[in-house]
Coordinates of C-alpha atoms in Angstrom, one line a residue:
M1 CA 0.0 -0.1 -0.1
K2 CA 2.6 2.2 1.1
S3 CA 4.3 1.8 -2.2
I4 CA 1.6 2.8 -4.5
E5 CA 0.7 5.8 -2.2
K6 CA 4.7 6.7 -2.6
N7 CA 4.4 6.0 -6.8
F8 CA 1.5 8.2 -6.8
Q9 CA 3.1 11.1 -5.0
D10 CA 5.7 10.4 -7.5
R11 CA 3.9 10.7 -10.6
A12 CA 1.8 14.3 -9.0
V13 CA 5.4 15.6 -8.5
Q14 CA 5.9 14.9 -12.3
V15 CA 3.2 16.4 -13.2
G16 CA 3.8 19.4 -11.5
L17 CA 7.2 19.7 -13.0
S18 CA 5.6 19.2 -16.0
S19 CA 3.6 22.0 -15.6
F20 CA 6.1 24.2 -14.3
F21 CA 8.1 23.3 -17.3
T22 CA 5.2 23.9 -19.8
R23 CA 5.3 27.4 -18.3
I24 CA 8.4 28.2 -18.8
W25 CA 8.4 27.4 -22.4
S26 CA 5.3 29.0 -22.9
G27 CA 6.7 32.0 -21.6
W28 CA 8.9 32.6 -24.7
K29 CA 8.0 36.1 -25.0
Y30 CA 9.1 37.2 -22.0
E31 CA 12.1 35.6 -22.5
L32 CA 12.1 37.9 -26.1
A33 CA 11.5 40.6 -24.3
G34 CA 14.3 40.1 -21.7
L35 CA 17.1 39.6 -24.2
V36 CA 15.5 43.0 -26.0
L37 CA 16.0 45.1 -22.3
F38 CA 19.3 43.4 -22.3
A39 CA 20.4 44.7 -25.6
C40 CA 19.2 48.2 -25.3
A41 CA 21.1 48.2 -22.0
W42 CA 23.9 47.4 -23.3
A43 CA 23.3 50.0 -26.3
V44 CA 22.4 52.6 -23.9
I45 CA 25.2 52.2 -21.1
T46 CA 27.8 51.3 -24.2
Q47 CA 26.7 55.0 -25.7
F48 CA 27.2 56.7 -22.7
I49 CA 30.7 55.5 -21.6
F50 CA 32.5 55.0 -25.0
T51 CA 31.1 58.0 -27.0
R52 CA 33.4 60.4 -25.0
P53 CA 36.1 62.3 -26.2
G54 CA 39.1 60.6 -24.5
L55 CA 37.3 57.1 -25.1
S56 CA 36.3 57.7 -28.7
H57 CA 38.8 54.7 -29.8
F58 CA 36.7 52.6 -28.0
K59 CA 33.6 52.8 -30.3
G60 CA 34.2 49.2 -31.5
F61 CA 32.1 48.0 -28.4
L62 CA 29.3 49.6 -29.5
P63 CA 26.2 47.5 -30.9
G64 CA 26.7 48.9 -34.7
P65 CA 30.3 48.0 -34.7
T66 CA 29.9 44.5 -33.2
L67 CA 27.1 43.2 -35.4
T68 CA 28.5 44.0 -38.5
A69 CA 32.1 42.3 -37.4
M70 CA 29.5 39.7 -36.0
A71 CA 28.1 39.3 -39.6
D72 CA 31.4 39.6 -41.2
A73 CA 32.6 36.7 -38.8
F74 CA 29.7 34.1 -39.7
Q75 CA 31.1 34.4 -43.0
N76 CA 34.6 33.8 -42.5
S77 CA 35.8 30.1 -42.5
R78 CA 38.1 31.1 -39.5
F79 CA 35.7 32.0 -36.9
W80 CA 33.6 28.6 -38.0
M81 CA 36.6 26.8 -37.5
S82 CA 37.4 28.4 -34.4
V83 CA 34.1 27.2 -33.4
F84 CA 34.6 23.7 -33.9
A85 CA 37.6 23.7 -32.1
S86 CA 36.7 25.2 -28.9
L87 CA 33.2 22.7 -29.0
R88 CA 35.5 19.8 -29.7
R89 CA 37.6 20.5 -26.9
I90 CA 34.6 20.7 -24.4
V91 CA 33.2 17.6 -25.4
V92 CA 36.6 15.9 -25.0
G93 CA 36.9 17.7 -21.7
I94 CA 33.7 17.0 -20.5
A95 CA 33.7 13.0 -21.8
I96 CA 36.8 12.4 -19.8
S97 CA 35.3 14.1 -16.6
A98 CA 32.3 12.1 -17.0
V99 CA 34.0 8.3 -17.6
I100 CA 35.8 9.5 -14.3
G101 CA 33.3 11.7 -12.3
L102 CA 29.9 9.3 -13.1
P103 CA 31.2 6.0 -11.5
L104 CA 33.1 7.6 -8.5
G105 CA 30.2 9.8 -8.1
I106 CA 28.3 6.2 -8.2
L107 CA 30.6 4.5 -5.6
I108 CA 31.1 7.8 -3.3
G109 CA 27.1 8.0 -3.1
F110 CA 26.6 4.0 -2.3
F111 CA 29.0 3.6 0.1
T112 CA 29.2 5.5 3.1
R113 CA 32.5 5.2 4.5
L114 CA 33.9 6.1 1.2
R115 CA 31.6 8.6 1.0
K116 CA 33.2 10.2 4.5
L117 CA 36.9 9.2 3.0
T118 CA 36.6 11.4 -0.1
Y119 CA 34.3 14.2 1.4
S120 CA 37.4 16.8 2.4
P121 CA 39.8 15.8 -0.7
I122 CA 36.9 16.6 -3.0
Q123 CA 36.0 19.8 -1.6
F124 CA 39.3 20.8 -1.1
V125 CA 39.5 20.0 -4.9
R126 CA 36.5 21.7 -5.6
M127 CA 37.6 25.0 -4.0
I128 CA 40.8 25.5 -5.9
S129 CA 39.9 27.9 -9.2
P130 CA 40.5 25.6 -12.1
L131 CA 42.5 28.3 -13.9
S132 CA 45.0 27.9 -11.3
W133 CA 45.9 24.7 -12.7
M134 CA 47.0 26.2 -15.9
P135 CA 50.9 26.5 -14.8
I136 CA 51.0 22.8 -13.9
A137 CA 49.2 22.3 -17.1
L138 CA 51.7 23.4 -19.2
L139 CA 54.3 21.8 -16.8
L140 CA 52.8 18.3 -17.3
F141 CA 51.8 18.5 -21.5
T142 CA 53.7 18.7 -24.0
S143 CA 50.5 20.1 -26.4
F144 CA 48.3 22.9 -25.7
E145 CA 45.3 20.8 -26.6
S146 CA 45.8 18.2 -23.8
A147 CA 46.5 21.3 -21.5
V148 CA 43.2 22.9 -22.1
H149 CA 41.6 19.6 -21.7
F150 CA 43.0 19.1 -18.6
L151 CA 41.5 22.2 -17.5
I152 CA 38.3 21.5 -18.5
V153 CA 38.8 18.4 -17.0
M154 CA 39.4 19.7 -13.7
A155 CA 36.8 22.4 -13.7
T156 CA 34.2 19.8 -14.5
I157 CA 35.1 16.5 -12.7
C158 CA 34.2 17.9 -8.8
P159 CA 30.5 18.7 -9.8
I160 CA 30.1 15.9 -11.9
I161 CA 31.1 13.7 -8.9
L162 CA 29.0 15.3 -6.1
N163 CA 25.8 15.4 -8.0
T164 CA 25.9 12.4 -9.1
A165 CA 26.7 11.4 -5.5
I166 CA 23.8 12.8 -4.3
G167 CA 21.6 11.4 -6.6
V168 CA 22.4 7.8 -5.3
M169 CA 21.7 9.4 -1.9
D170 CA 18.4 10.3 -2.7
I171 CA 17.5 6.6 -3.5
N172 CA 14.9 5.6 -1.2
P173 CA 16.5 3.0 1.3
Q174 CA 13.4 0.5 1.6
W175 CA 14.2 -0.1 -2.1
I176 CA 17.9 -1.1 -0.9
K177 CA 16.5 -3.2 1.8
M178 CA 13.8 -5.1 -0.2
A179 CA 16.5 -5.6 -3.1
L180 CA 18.6 -7.1 0.2
N181 CA 15.8 -9.3 1.3
Q182 CA 15.8 -10.9 -2.4
G183 CA 19.4 -12.2 -1.6
A184 CA 21.1 -9.0 -3.8
N185 CA 24.6 -8.0 -3.8
N186 CA 25.9 -4.6 -4.1
V187 CA 26.8 -5.0 -7.9
Q188 CA 23.6 -6.1 -8.3
L189 CA 21.9 -3.2 -6.6
I190 CA 24.3 -0.8 -8.5
Q191 CA 22.9 -2.5 -12.0
T192 CA 19.3 -2.5 -11.3
I193 CA 18.5 0.4 -8.2
V194 CA 21.4 2.9 -8.0
I195 CA 22.5 3.4 -11.8
P196 CA 18.4 4.0 -13.3
Y197 CA 17.5 5.9 -10.9
S198 CA 20.4 8.1 -10.7
I199 CA 20.1 9.3 -14.6
P200 CA 18.3 12.4 -14.4
H201 CA 20.9 13.5 -11.8
M202 CA 23.5 12.2 -13.8
M203 CA 22.1 14.8 -16.7
T204 CA 22.1 17.3 -14.5
S205 CA 25.6 17.2 -13.5
I206 CA 26.8 17.1 -17.0
R207 CA 24.7 20.4 -17.5
L208 CA 26.5 21.9 -15.0
A209 CA 29.6 20.6 -16.0
L210 CA 29.1 21.8 -19.7
G211 CA 28.2 25.4 -18.3
I212 CA 31.3 25.5 -16.3
A213 CA 33.5 24.1 -18.9
W214 CA 32.2 27.1 -21.6
I215 CA 33.2 29.6 -19.1
V216 CA 36.5 27.7 -18.4
L217 CA 36.9 27.3 -22.4
V218 CA 38.0 31.1 -23.2
P219 CA 41.1 31.7 -20.8
A220 CA 42.2 28.0 -21.3
E221 CA 42.7 28.7 -24.9
F222 CA 45.3 31.8 -24.2
L223 CA 47.7 29.3 -23.2
G224 CA 48.8 29.0 -26.7
V225 CA 46.4 27.4 -28.9
S226 CA 45.8 28.6 -32.5
S227 CA 42.3 28.1 -32.7
G228 CA 39.5 28.5 -30.7
L229 CA 36.9 31.4 -29.4
G230 CA 39.5 32.4 -27.1
Y231 CA 41.9 32.5 -29.2
L232 CA 40.0 35.0 -31.1
I233 CA 39.6 36.8 -28.7
N234 CA 42.9 37.4 -27.8
D235 CA 43.5 38.0 -31.4
A236 CA 41.5 40.7 -31.3
R237 CA 42.7 42.4 -28.4
D238 CA 46.3 42.2 -29.6
T239 CA 45.4 44.1 -33.0
M240 CA 43.0 46.0 -31.1
E241 CA 40.2 45.6 -33.3
Y242 CA 37.2 45.8 -30.3
D243 CA 34.6 45.7 -32.8
K244 CA 35.8 41.9 -33.6
L245 CA 36.7 41.2 -29.5
M246 CA 32.9 42.0 -28.7
A247 CA 31.6 40.4 -32.0
V248 CA 33.0 37.1 -30.5
I249 CA 32.0 37.8 -26.4
I250 CA 28.7 38.0 -28.0
A251 CA 29.0 35.0 -30.1
I252 CA 30.3 33.4 -27.3
G253 CA 27.3 34.1 -25.5
M254 CA 25.0 33.0 -28.2
L255 CA 26.5 29.5 -28.2
G256 CA 26.2 29.1 -24.6
F257 CA 22.9 30.0 -24.6
I258 CA 22.0 27.6 -27.2
L259 CA 24.0 24.7 -25.8
D260 CA 22.5 25.0 -22.6
R261 CA 18.8 25.4 -24.5
V262 CA 19.7 22.2 -26.5
F263 CA 20.7 20.0 -23.3
Q264 CA 17.9 21.2 -21.5
K265 CA 15.6 20.1 -23.9
L266 CA 17.2 16.7 -24.3
Q267 CA 17.2 16.3 -20.3
H268 CA 13.8 16.9 -20.1
R269 CA 12.7 14.7 -22.7
F270 CA 15.0 12.2 -21.5
S271 CA 14.1 12.5 -17.6
W272 CA 10.3 11.8 -19.0
S273 CA 10.8 9.2 -21.4
W274 CA 13.0 7.2 -18.2
S275 CA 9.7 8.2 -16.1
D276 CA 7.4 6.7 -18.4
G277 CA 9.9 3.3 -18.6
V278 CA 9.6 3.4 -15.0

């Protein structure tokens, strides 16, 4: 009877979440209005600051020159090669973090002693700025590509471990007890209960890692790579082409926004299909 009531409550929560997400997606008009307000604020602030006599050489930060430079960049193969190079580094870095972090998160969340043993080291590493590892990355790796991958891993592995462990810890202990009473061992528990019910948390951890990796990527690409969005920013700064610099910054925001939205949709659909299968 309790299991039936619990299942009913879970379905009620899922329906409530569905309504919540539906309202978010149906509010696209408010999101569009927010973006328009953001663009207006950008235009007003830059017009007020960079049109002064002493700052006239920074007029490239104004919306007009920036949008013109962005249109030119979209027609330039060098820009798209840099976009693909940055995306490739993001995918490789997060993939390495996921391969290491997801199993560790499952084990840490499942085994209490291991969780107590690793809590302090993980928290210690998590509080270190990922960019602090730059000198060590240059010393450890002979190629700049490997160094960038290392920095992305150091920035994303702790969030993946912690969020996955939280998902395991949220599992109803009664399910574990019932499986143990049926003679299940730890391996069977992890395969049949822990992993399936932790998948939504795993996807959330990867989404968080994507946002962190996208932030760390740009300064990481200052290391010396010859492609990537960070490289384009560094190159525009050195040549004092401020319109191109601002255009790349806006492009980074747009790409990050699109990536997060796409993953959010995939996460929502995957979670619903998983819950329906359960």
